[in-house]
Short mmCIF file of C-alpha atoms in Angstrom, two decimals:
data_model
loop_
_atom_site.label_atom_id
_atom_site.label_comp_id
_atom_site.label_asym_id
_atom_site.label_seq_id
_atom_site.Cartn_x
_atom_site.Cartn_y
_atom_site.Cartn_z
CA MET C 1 185.26 60.60 188.18
CA LEU C 2 181.57 60.89 188.92
CA ASP C 3 180.25 63.60 191.13
CA LYS C 4 177.64 62.09 193.38
CA LYS C 5 177.74 64.36 196.33
CA LYS C 6 174.06 65.06 196.65
CA PHE C 7 171.55 63.55 198.99
CA TYR C 8 167.76 62.76 198.33
CA ILE C 9 165.79 64.43 200.91
CA ASN C 10 162.03 65.32 200.80
CA GLY C 11 161.79 64.69 197.05
CA GLU C 12 164.69 66.79 196.06
CA TRP C 13 168.51 66.30 195.39
CA VAL C 14 170.11 68.43 197.93
CA SER C 15 173.67 69.52 198.83
CA PRO C 16 174.97 68.30 202.20
CA LYS C 17 175.24 70.81 204.98
CA LYS C 18 178.93 70.40 205.34
CA ILE C 19 181.16 68.89 202.42
CA ASN C 20 182.90 65.84 203.70
CA ASP C 21 183.96 64.09 200.44
CA PHE C 22 184.72 60.35 200.21
CA LYS C 23 186.15 58.62 197.13
CA VAL C 24 184.62 55.54 195.86
CA THR C 25 187.17 52.99 194.27
CA ASP C 26 186.63 50.64 191.49
CA PRO C 27 188.22 47.51 192.95
CA SER C 28 189.29 46.10 189.51
CA THR C 29 191.57 49.03 188.98
CA GLU C 30 192.10 50.36 192.47
CA GLU C 31 191.33 53.69 190.80
CA GLU C 32 188.72 56.30 192.15
CA CYS C 33 185.59 56.10 190.18
CA ALA C 34 183.29 58.47 191.99
CA VAL C 35 183.04 61.06 194.80
CA ILE C 36 180.25 61.24 197.22
CA SER C 37 179.60 63.26 200.47
CA LEU C 38 179.44 61.67 203.86
CA GLY C 39 176.32 63.06 205.65
CA GLY C 40 176.48 64.63 209.05
CA VAL C 41 174.11 64.92 211.91
CA GLU C 42 172.36 68.05 210.41
CA ASP C 43 171.77 66.03 207.24
CA VAL C 44 170.36 63.21 208.95
CA ASN C 45 168.13 65.42 211.04
CA ASP C 46 166.80 66.84 207.68
CA ALA C 47 166.09 63.54 206.29
CA VAL C 48 164.34 62.23 209.52
CA ARG C 49 162.27 65.46 209.73
CA ALA C 50 161.15 65.03 206.17
CA ALA C 51 160.20 61.20 206.73
CA THR C 52 158.33 62.26 210.02
CA LYS C 53 156.15 64.76 208.28
CA ALA C 54 155.42 62.47 205.30
CA PHE C 55 154.54 59.66 207.74
CA GLU C 56 151.49 61.84 208.84
CA THR C 57 149.63 61.08 205.65
CA TRP C 58 151.49 58.20 204.07
CA ALA C 59 150.73 56.07 207.00
CA PHE C 60 147.12 56.27 205.96
CA SER C 61 147.57 55.80 202.18
CA THR C 62 145.56 52.86 200.88
CA LYS C 63 146.99 49.56 199.78
CA GLU C 64 145.95 50.34 196.10
CA GLU C 65 147.93 53.52 196.16
CA ARG C 66 151.09 51.90 197.38
CA LEU C 67 150.66 49.23 194.78
CA LYS C 68 150.49 51.73 192.09
CA TYR C 69 153.80 53.12 193.16
CA LEU C 70 155.37 49.77 193.25
CA GLU C 71 154.06 48.74 189.86
CA ALA C 72 155.50 52.06 188.34
CA LEU C 73 158.80 51.41 190.09
CA TYR C 74 159.00 47.89 188.63
CA VAL C 75 158.43 49.29 185.07
CA VAL C 76 161.21 51.97 185.75
CA TYR C 77 163.64 49.57 187.28
CA LYS C 78 163.39 47.24 184.11
CA LYS C 79 164.13 50.15 181.93
CA ARG C 80 167.22 51.05 183.93
CA TRP C 81 168.34 47.38 184.57
CA ALA C 82 171.61 47.87 182.51
CA ASP C 83 172.49 51.11 184.36
CA MET C 84 171.99 49.38 187.73
CA ALA C 85 174.16 46.35 186.68
CA LYS C 86 177.04 48.67 185.45
CA ALA C 87 176.85 50.69 188.63
CA ILE C 88 177.30 47.54 190.82
CA THR C 89 180.08 46.35 188.61
CA LEU C 90 181.85 49.61 189.01
CA GLU C 91 181.34 50.00 192.79
CA MET C 92 181.96 46.63 194.10
CA GLY C 93 183.56 44.48 191.44
CA ALA C 94 180.86 42.07 190.42
CA PRO C 95 181.63 40.73 186.85
CA ILE C 96 179.20 42.37 184.41
CA ASP C 97 177.28 39.20 183.45
CA PHE C 98 176.85 38.13 187.14
CA SER C 99 175.89 41.75 188.00
CA THR C 100 173.30 41.85 185.36
CA GLN C 101 171.70 38.40 185.78
CA LEU C 102 171.98 38.14 189.66
CA GLN C 103 172.99 41.44 191.42
CA ALA C 104 170.66 43.80 189.34
CA GLY C 105 168.16 40.99 188.94
CA THR C 106 167.64 40.51 192.63
CA GLY C 107 166.25 44.08 192.85
CA ALA C 108 163.66 43.46 190.25
CA SER C 109 162.79 40.10 191.62
CA HIS C 110 162.06 41.67 195.12
CA ILE C 111 159.85 44.48 193.64
CA LYS C 112 157.97 41.96 191.75
CA SER C 113 157.53 39.72 194.64
CA TYR C 114 156.32 42.46 197.02
CA ILE C 115 153.69 43.55 194.55
CA LYS C 116 152.22 40.00 194.93
CA VAL C 117 152.59 40.01 198.65
CA LEU C 118 150.90 43.39 199.07
CA LYS C 119 148.08 42.35 196.79
CA GLU C 120 147.40 39.39 198.89
CA TYR C 121 147.99 40.79 202.38
CA THR C 122 145.22 41.73 204.70
CA PHE C 123 145.84 44.66 207.03
CA GLU C 124 142.65 44.26 209.13
CA ALA C 125 140.92 41.08 210.38
CA LYS C 126 138.53 39.94 213.10
CA LEU C 127 140.22 38.16 216.05
CA GLY C 128 137.85 35.34 215.47
CA GLU C 129 134.25 34.22 215.47
CA HIS C 130 134.26 34.27 219.35
CA ALA C 131 135.09 37.99 219.39
CA LEU C 132 133.81 39.72 216.27
CA ASN C 133 134.03 43.12 217.91
CA ASN C 134 137.82 42.61 218.43
CA ASN C 135 139.77 43.85 215.23
CA ILE C 136 143.35 43.21 214.54
CA LEU C 137 145.03 45.97 212.59
CA HIS C 138 148.52 45.77 211.15
CA GLU C 139 149.85 49.34 211.06
CA PRO C 140 153.20 50.76 209.74
CA LYS C 141 155.82 51.03 212.41
CA GLY C 142 156.67 54.62 211.36
CA VAL C 143 160.11 56.27 210.33
CA CYS C 144 162.65 53.55 209.51
CA ALA C 145 166.44 53.72 209.27
CA LEU C 146 167.60 51.38 206.61
CA ILE C 147 171.27 50.63 206.53
CA THR C 148 172.48 48.42 203.73
CA PRO C 149 175.79 46.73 202.74
CA TRP C 150 178.07 46.71 199.70
CA ASN C 151 178.08 42.90 198.86
CA TRP C 152 174.64 42.63 197.48
CA PRO C 153 173.75 46.30 197.21
CA MET C 154 170.40 46.04 195.34
CA ASN C 155 169.42 42.81 196.90
CA GLN C 156 169.65 44.01 200.40
CA THR C 157 168.38 47.63 199.53
CA CYS C 158 165.26 46.32 197.89
CA LEU C 159 164.68 43.90 200.65
CA LYS C 160 164.27 46.99 202.98
CA VAL C 161 162.93 49.78 200.89
CA ILE C 162 160.11 47.99 199.05
CA PRO C 163 158.45 46.36 202.17
CA ALA C 164 158.83 49.55 203.98
CA ILE C 165 156.90 51.40 201.19
CA ALA C 166 154.42 48.56 200.89
CA ALA C 167 153.74 48.71 204.71
CA GLY C 168 153.16 52.45 204.59
CA CYS C 169 156.38 53.37 206.41
CA THR C 170 158.55 56.34 205.61
CA MET C 171 162.35 55.97 205.41
CA VAL C 172 166.04 57.17 205.46
CA LEU C 173 168.33 54.90 203.47
CA LYS C 174 172.11 54.87 204.22
CA PRO C 175 173.74 52.51 201.66
CA SER C 176 177.47 51.52 202.33
CA GLU C 177 179.85 54.37 201.49
CA ILE C 178 181.80 51.86 199.62
CA ALA C 179 179.11 50.85 197.18
CA PRO C 180 176.66 53.87 197.11
CA LEU C 181 176.02 54.29 193.23
CA SER C 182 173.34 51.50 192.81
CA SER C 183 171.25 53.00 195.73
CA MET C 184 171.50 56.51 194.17
CA ILE C 185 170.27 55.08 190.90
CA LEU C 186 167.29 53.54 192.84
CA ALA C 187 166.56 57.12 194.31
CA GLU C 188 166.59 58.31 190.83
CA MET C 189 163.90 55.77 189.95
CA ILE C 190 161.86 56.70 193.00
CA ASP C 191 161.88 60.14 191.91
CA GLU C 192 160.87 59.35 188.46
CA ILE C 193 157.70 57.80 189.81
CA LYS C 194 156.83 60.79 192.02
CA LEU C 195 156.57 58.83 195.21
CA PRO C 196 155.25 61.47 197.70
CA LYS C 197 157.75 63.67 199.24
CA GLY C 198 159.59 62.48 202.33
CA VAL C 199 158.47 58.97 201.93
CA PHE C 200 161.95 57.79 200.72
CA ASN C 201 165.02 59.74 201.74
CA LEU C 202 168.89 58.85 200.97
CA VAL C 203 171.88 60.14 202.91
CA ASN C 204 175.19 58.74 202.05
CA GLY C 205 177.58 58.21 204.95
CA ASP C 206 179.83 56.18 207.17
CA GLY C 207 178.78 54.09 210.21
CA ALA C 208 180.56 56.06 212.94
CA ILE C 209 178.68 59.51 212.26
CA THR C 210 175.85 58.98 209.72
CA GLY C 211 174.85 55.49 210.86
CA ASN C 212 175.23 56.41 214.66
CA ALA C 213 173.04 59.62 214.07
CA LEU C 214 170.45 57.58 212.40
CA THR C 215 170.12 54.59 214.70
CA SER C 216 170.12 56.89 217.84
CA HIS C 217 167.76 59.52 216.47
CA PRO C 218 164.72 59.79 218.82
CA ASP C 219 162.20 60.11 215.76
CA VAL C 220 163.30 56.90 214.14
CA ASN C 221 160.97 53.98 215.08
CA MET C 222 162.67 51.17 213.38
CA VAL C 223 166.30 50.26 212.38
CA SER C 224 166.70 47.60 209.67
CA PHE C 225 170.47 46.73 209.17
CA THR C 226 172.40 44.41 207.14
CA GLY C 227 176.22 43.86 207.79
CA SER C 228 178.61 42.60 210.35
CA THR C 229 177.64 41.13 213.58
CA ARG C 230 179.91 43.46 215.53
CA ALA C 231 178.13 46.49 213.93
CA GLY C 232 174.69 44.83 214.49
CA ALA C 233 175.40 44.67 218.36
CA LEU C 234 176.34 48.36 218.41
CA ILE C 235 173.10 49.30 216.48
CA SER C 236 171.03 47.12 218.96
CA GLN C 237 172.69 49.19 221.87
CA ASN C 238 171.67 52.44 220.14
CA ALA C 239 168.21 51.37 219.42
CA ALA C 240 167.59 50.10 222.89
CA ASN C 241 167.71 53.60 224.49
CA ASP C 242 164.08 54.34 223.19
CA PHE C 243 162.92 50.89 222.31
CA LYS C 244 163.27 51.11 218.53
CA ARG C 245 162.38 48.03 216.63
CA VAL C 246 165.22 46.44 215.28
CA SER C 247 165.60 43.85 212.29
CA LEU C 248 169.24 42.52 211.72
CA GLU C 249 170.57 40.32 208.89
CA LEU C 250 174.20 39.59 209.93
CA GLY C 251 176.85 37.03 209.17
CA GLY C 252 177.12 33.31 208.55
CA LYS C 253 179.53 30.45 208.42
CA GLY C 254 177.38 27.98 206.51
CA ALA C 255 178.08 24.18 206.71
CA ASN C 256 177.52 22.18 203.39
CA ILE C 257 177.17 18.56 204.38
CA ILE C 258 178.32 16.15 201.68
CA PHE C 259 177.16 12.62 202.42
CA LYS C 260 178.55 9.65 200.40
CA ASP C 261 175.27 9.41 198.38
CA ALA C 262 175.32 12.94 197.31
CA ASP C 263 174.60 13.54 193.71
CA ALA C 264 177.34 13.74 191.00
CA GLU C 265 177.48 17.58 191.01
CA ALA C 266 176.98 18.27 194.62
CA VAL C 267 180.79 19.09 195.32
CA GLU C 268 181.38 21.39 192.42
CA ARG C 269 177.94 23.08 193.17
CA GLY C 270 179.02 23.61 196.74
CA ALA C 271 182.46 25.01 195.84
CA LEU C 272 180.81 27.25 193.40
CA ARG C 273 178.31 28.72 195.91
CA CYS C 274 181.32 29.48 198.19
CA PHE C 275 183.43 31.15 195.67
CA ARG C 276 180.90 33.21 193.68
CA ASN C 277 180.60 36.85 194.28
CA SER C 278 184.14 36.42 195.22
CA GLY C 279 182.97 34.75 198.46
CA GLN C 280 181.22 37.93 199.60
CA SER C 281 178.01 36.45 200.58
CA CYS C 282 176.80 35.92 204.20
CA ASN C 283 174.93 32.76 203.12
CA ALA C 284 177.91 31.03 201.46
CA PRO C 285 178.70 27.41 202.34
CA THR C 286 182.30 28.22 203.50
CA ARG C 287 182.65 24.97 205.48
CA MET C 288 182.43 21.71 203.45
CA LEU C 289 181.70 18.82 205.74
CA VAL C 290 182.45 15.56 203.92
CA GLU C 291 181.81 11.92 204.86
CA LYS C 292 185.10 10.14 205.32
CA SER C 293 184.59 7.31 202.71
CA ILE C 294 184.53 9.99 199.94
CA TYR C 295 186.70 12.51 201.64
CA ASP C 296 189.98 12.23 199.62
CA GLU C 297 187.96 12.12 196.25
CA THR C 298 186.12 15.22 197.26
CA VAL C 299 189.38 17.14 198.25
CA GLU C 300 190.70 16.34 194.91
CA ARG C 301 187.43 17.57 193.08
CA VAL C 302 187.57 20.74 195.00
CA LYS C 303 191.12 21.30 194.10
CA ASN C 304 190.46 20.80 190.61
CA PHE C 305 187.59 23.17 190.55
CA ALA C 306 189.12 25.86 192.42
CA ASN C 307 192.32 25.84 190.21
CA SER C 308 189.98 25.86 187.00
CA MET C 309 187.93 28.93 188.32
CA LYS C 310 188.75 32.00 186.49
CA VAL C 311 189.43 35.41 187.93
CA ASP C 312 189.33 38.58 185.97
CA ILE C 313 188.30 42.23 185.88
CA ALA C 314 184.85 42.99 186.59
CA THR C 315 183.96 44.71 183.19
CA LYS C 316 184.96 41.69 181.11
CA GLU C 317 182.09 39.58 179.98
CA GLY C 318 182.17 35.77 180.68
CA ASP C 319 182.02 33.23 183.69
CA HIS C 320 184.60 34.35 186.28
CA ILE C 321 184.80 35.99 189.70
CA GLY C 322 185.89 39.41 190.05
CA PRO C 323 187.83 41.34 192.87
CA VAL C 324 186.81 41.67 196.39
CA VAL C 325 185.55 45.04 197.25
CA SER C 326 188.30 47.06 198.78
CA LYS C 327 192.07 46.84 200.07
CA ALA C 328 190.80 46.51 203.64
CA GLN C 329 188.79 43.35 202.64
CA PHE C 330 191.67 42.03 200.39
CA ASP C 331 194.08 42.56 203.36
CA LYS C 332 191.85 40.89 205.81
CA ILE C 333 191.31 37.88 203.63
CA GLN C 334 195.11 37.52 203.01
CA ALA C 335 195.64 37.49 206.62
CA LEU C 336 193.20 34.89 207.28
CA ILE C 337 194.62 32.52 204.48
CA GLN C 338 197.99 32.84 206.23
CA VAL C 339 196.32 31.91 209.57
CA GLY C 340 194.87 28.79 207.98
CA ILE C 341 198.51 27.82 206.80
CA ASP C 342 199.84 28.60 210.26
CA GLU C 343 197.17 26.51 211.83
CA GLY C 344 198.29 23.50 209.91
CA ALA C 345 195.33 23.22 207.51
CA LYS C 346 196.40 21.55 204.22
CA LEU C 347 196.36 24.27 201.61
CA VAL C 348 195.10 22.47 198.46
CA ALA C 349 194.24 25.39 196.11
CA GLY C 350 194.92 29.03 195.85
CA GLY C 351 196.76 30.72 198.71
CA THR C 352 198.10 34.12 199.49
CA GLY C 353 199.01 36.87 196.96
CA LYS C 354 197.05 37.63 193.70
CA PRO C 355 196.47 35.30 190.71
CA ASP C 356 198.92 35.54 187.97
CA GLY C 357 198.56 38.48 185.47
CA LEU C 358 196.35 40.56 187.84
CA ASP C 359 198.93 42.72 189.76
CA LYS C 360 196.33 45.56 190.05
CA GLY C 361 193.01 45.26 191.61
CA TYR C 362 191.98 43.54 194.76
CA PHE C 363 191.86 40.05 193.32
CA VAL C 364 191.86 36.80 195.54
CA LYS C 365 192.92 33.29 194.37
CA PRO C 366 189.81 30.87 194.91
CA THR C 367 191.35 29.15 198.10
CA ALA C 368 190.68 25.68 199.47
CA PHE C 369 191.91 24.03 202.83
CA ALA C 370 191.54 20.49 203.46
CA ASP C 371 192.04 18.55 206.96
CA VAL C 372 190.52 21.49 208.78
CA ASN C 373 188.86 20.99 212.19
CA ASN C 374 186.15 23.10 213.50
CA GLN C 375 188.23 24.75 216.31
CA MET C 376 190.53 26.50 213.67
CA GLN C 377 190.03 30.16 213.12
CA ILE C 378 189.38 29.79 209.48
CA ALA C 379 186.50 27.44 210.33
CA ARG C 380 184.96 29.77 212.98
CA THR C 381 185.54 33.23 211.30
CA GLU C 382 183.48 34.68 208.56
CA ILE C 383 186.25 35.39 206.14
CA PHE C 384 184.10 36.94 203.30
CA GLY C 385 186.32 35.89 200.50
CA PRO C 386 186.68 32.95 198.24
CA VAL C 387 188.14 30.57 200.89
CA LEU C 388 186.80 27.18 201.63
CA SER C 389 187.32 24.96 204.56
CA ILE C 390 186.96 21.19 204.07
CA ILE C 391 186.25 19.17 207.28
CA PRO C 392 185.84 15.41 207.48
CA PHE C 393 183.02 13.59 209.58
CA GLU C 394 182.27 9.95 210.22
CA THR C 395 178.50 9.89 211.28
CA GLU C 396 175.24 11.83 210.61
CA GLU C 397 175.35 12.69 214.20
CA GLU C 398 178.87 14.17 214.02
CA ALA C 399 178.06 16.14 210.90
CA ILE C 400 175.11 17.87 212.69
CA GLU C 401 177.31 18.51 215.77
CA ILE C 402 179.98 20.18 213.61
CA ALA C 403 177.59 22.25 211.60
CA ASN C 404 175.76 23.56 214.61
CA ASP C 405 179.06 24.39 216.44
CA THR C 406 179.31 27.93 215.37
CA PRO C 407 178.03 31.22 216.66
CA TYR C 408 176.16 31.82 213.37
CA GLY C 409 173.08 30.06 212.06
CA LEU C 410 172.12 31.49 208.66
CA LEU C 411 172.06 29.05 205.83
CA ASN C 412 173.14 25.32 206.03
CA PHE C 413 173.33 22.96 202.98
CA ILE C 414 172.62 19.08 202.76
CA GLN C 415 173.73 16.88 199.86
CA THR C 416 172.17 13.50 199.85
CA GLN C 417 169.87 11.38 197.67
CA ASP C 418 168.17 9.93 200.68
CA GLN C 419 165.21 12.36 201.23
CA GLU C 420 164.20 10.94 204.64
CA LYS C 421 167.77 11.63 205.84
CA ALA C 422 167.87 15.10 204.35
CA ASN C 423 164.65 16.00 206.12
CA ARG C 424 165.76 14.57 209.33
CA VAL C 425 169.09 16.46 209.23
CA ALA C 426 167.29 19.70 208.13
CA ARG C 427 165.15 19.61 211.35
CA LYS C 428 168.35 19.35 213.48
CA LEU C 429 170.38 22.20 211.95
CA ARG C 430 170.17 25.31 213.96
CA SER C 431 169.88 27.78 211.16
CA GLY C 432 167.08 29.99 209.63
CA MET C 433 167.61 28.31 206.27
CA VAL C 434 168.39 25.08 204.91
CA ASP C 435 168.93 24.16 201.38
CA ILE C 436 168.91 20.45 200.13
CA ASN C 437 170.56 19.49 197.01
CA GLY C 438 170.69 22.94 195.55
CA ALA C 439 166.88 23.44 195.40
CA GLY C 440 167.23 27.11 196.02
CA LEU C 441 165.05 29.43 198.04
CA ALA C 442 162.04 31.22 196.39
CA PRO C 443 162.27 34.88 196.32
CA ASP C 444 159.45 35.26 198.83
CA ALA C 445 160.95 32.74 201.24
CA PRO C 446 161.71 34.25 204.56
CA PHE C 447 165.62 35.15 204.71
CA GLY C 448 167.22 35.42 208.15
CA GLY C 449 169.08 33.31 210.62
CA TYR C 450 169.42 31.89 214.23
CA LYS C 451 172.01 33.16 216.87
CA HIS C 452 174.52 35.68 215.77
CA SER C 453 173.16 35.69 212.17
CA GLY C 454 170.56 38.21 213.18
CA ILE C 455 166.94 39.11 214.32
CA GLY C 456 163.77 38.99 212.18
CA ARG C 457 163.19 38.03 208.62
CA GLU C 458 163.43 39.58 205.06
CA ALA C 459 161.38 38.80 201.90
CA GLY C 460 157.77 37.67 201.58
CA LYS C 461 154.85 38.21 204.05
CA LEU C 462 157.31 37.87 207.02
CA GLY C 463 159.60 40.63 205.61
CA LEU C 464 156.61 42.91 205.19
CA GLU C 465 155.45 42.17 208.75
CA GLU C 466 158.97 43.43 210.01
CA TYR C 467 157.54 46.93 209.08
CA LEU C 468 154.18 46.47 210.74
CA GLU C 469 152.88 46.93 214.44
CA VAL C 470 149.93 44.95 215.67
CA LYS C 471 147.04 46.88 217.24
CA VAL C 472 143.74 45.20 218.77
CA VAL C 473 140.78 47.36 218.91
CA SER C 474 138.00 45.89 221.00
CA GLY C 475 134.33 47.43 220.58
CA TRP C 476 135.03 47.71 216.77
CA ASN C 477 131.77 47.51 214.77
CA ASP C 478 131.52 47.62 211.13
#
């Protein structure tokens, strides 16, 4: 078992003030694979103190200095790519090929993207020709608490850490205690490039103690959190006491609208997007809305696709999905699959229990329900597992109404070869992102949602600006 009990504070690996061990579990085997320590209030205080001190000088670093560090980090990240992929496979169960190509790949992609964003970004500008002595300054927000999830650990961590560095902020990162190993490798990389002491700090821990201490700390100026809507609400309450800036990337229950003129691969593409990463993606299209004239055919295609999808251990190479991350997650998914059965939805693939031959590990069968209505719990709850709900619709207006009838508003999908219709529907969907015919979002496209899916945007220019305050100075002459 890996011993990973230390924290990274003020440029050094340090022991926690009080040992409070937490065992990390390999979800493919249900065996303990590492032991970390959960940070307490004193550890958080040390990290925030280091970040506060470092901000005094880092806030006034030049864009060129920050670029140098990001470019060095990109080189080191590529060198450690395989280590990162193996850590993600071990801690959260992403199959090694998927982990290498996508899970670890997103980290490198975001570093590269933010190098470009930072090069192009202007931190000072005149208000306009009418007021040449009014200067607009974009300045770092200060000490940032960055709290990241287990499902896409490097994607979400790099979407926070990298723009915070680029903006001139200092930070304390608290990765999920369920999947902390990848973030500790990132800390090793940051140590290797000799980022100034205190700019980046890492304290492992849980939400109740470590997360609470961070989000309520009076010297933390901003909280960026990715996770559940429930936790996002609690963090917002903590942050409100002293008006911390808050950025939240929360849940989703995306609709995938399949019109009768969808392309030949639309159904399978949508099912794959739902099931990949074992369904553990906030932006997964977990509600498939299907025009009635092709409904029966679509249900049969989904059934065949789900039944053909392979499930296997994460360390095995190949095209399959792995386990879900933990016993708690497995039990939640199983309970909701049973709810779907009890609600009267038609189970067409998968169901409760583990796939044949996988008695050990938190493996879930790719599951699909037909004849779902949008008031069923399985259509309204973010299950966060490989479970798809298929819902019929008759008209374009009904499809839009069903798609928008959810507390969430993260990413919706449209499948049609009528571009005018696709554009029209996209405008009417209440979500932060819409994907038409599998086009995919660019790495620097703003990621975030409406309603209960969060506040703010990550990635690209808007992601950088989450870490910047705006100051106007009148009487400026240069």
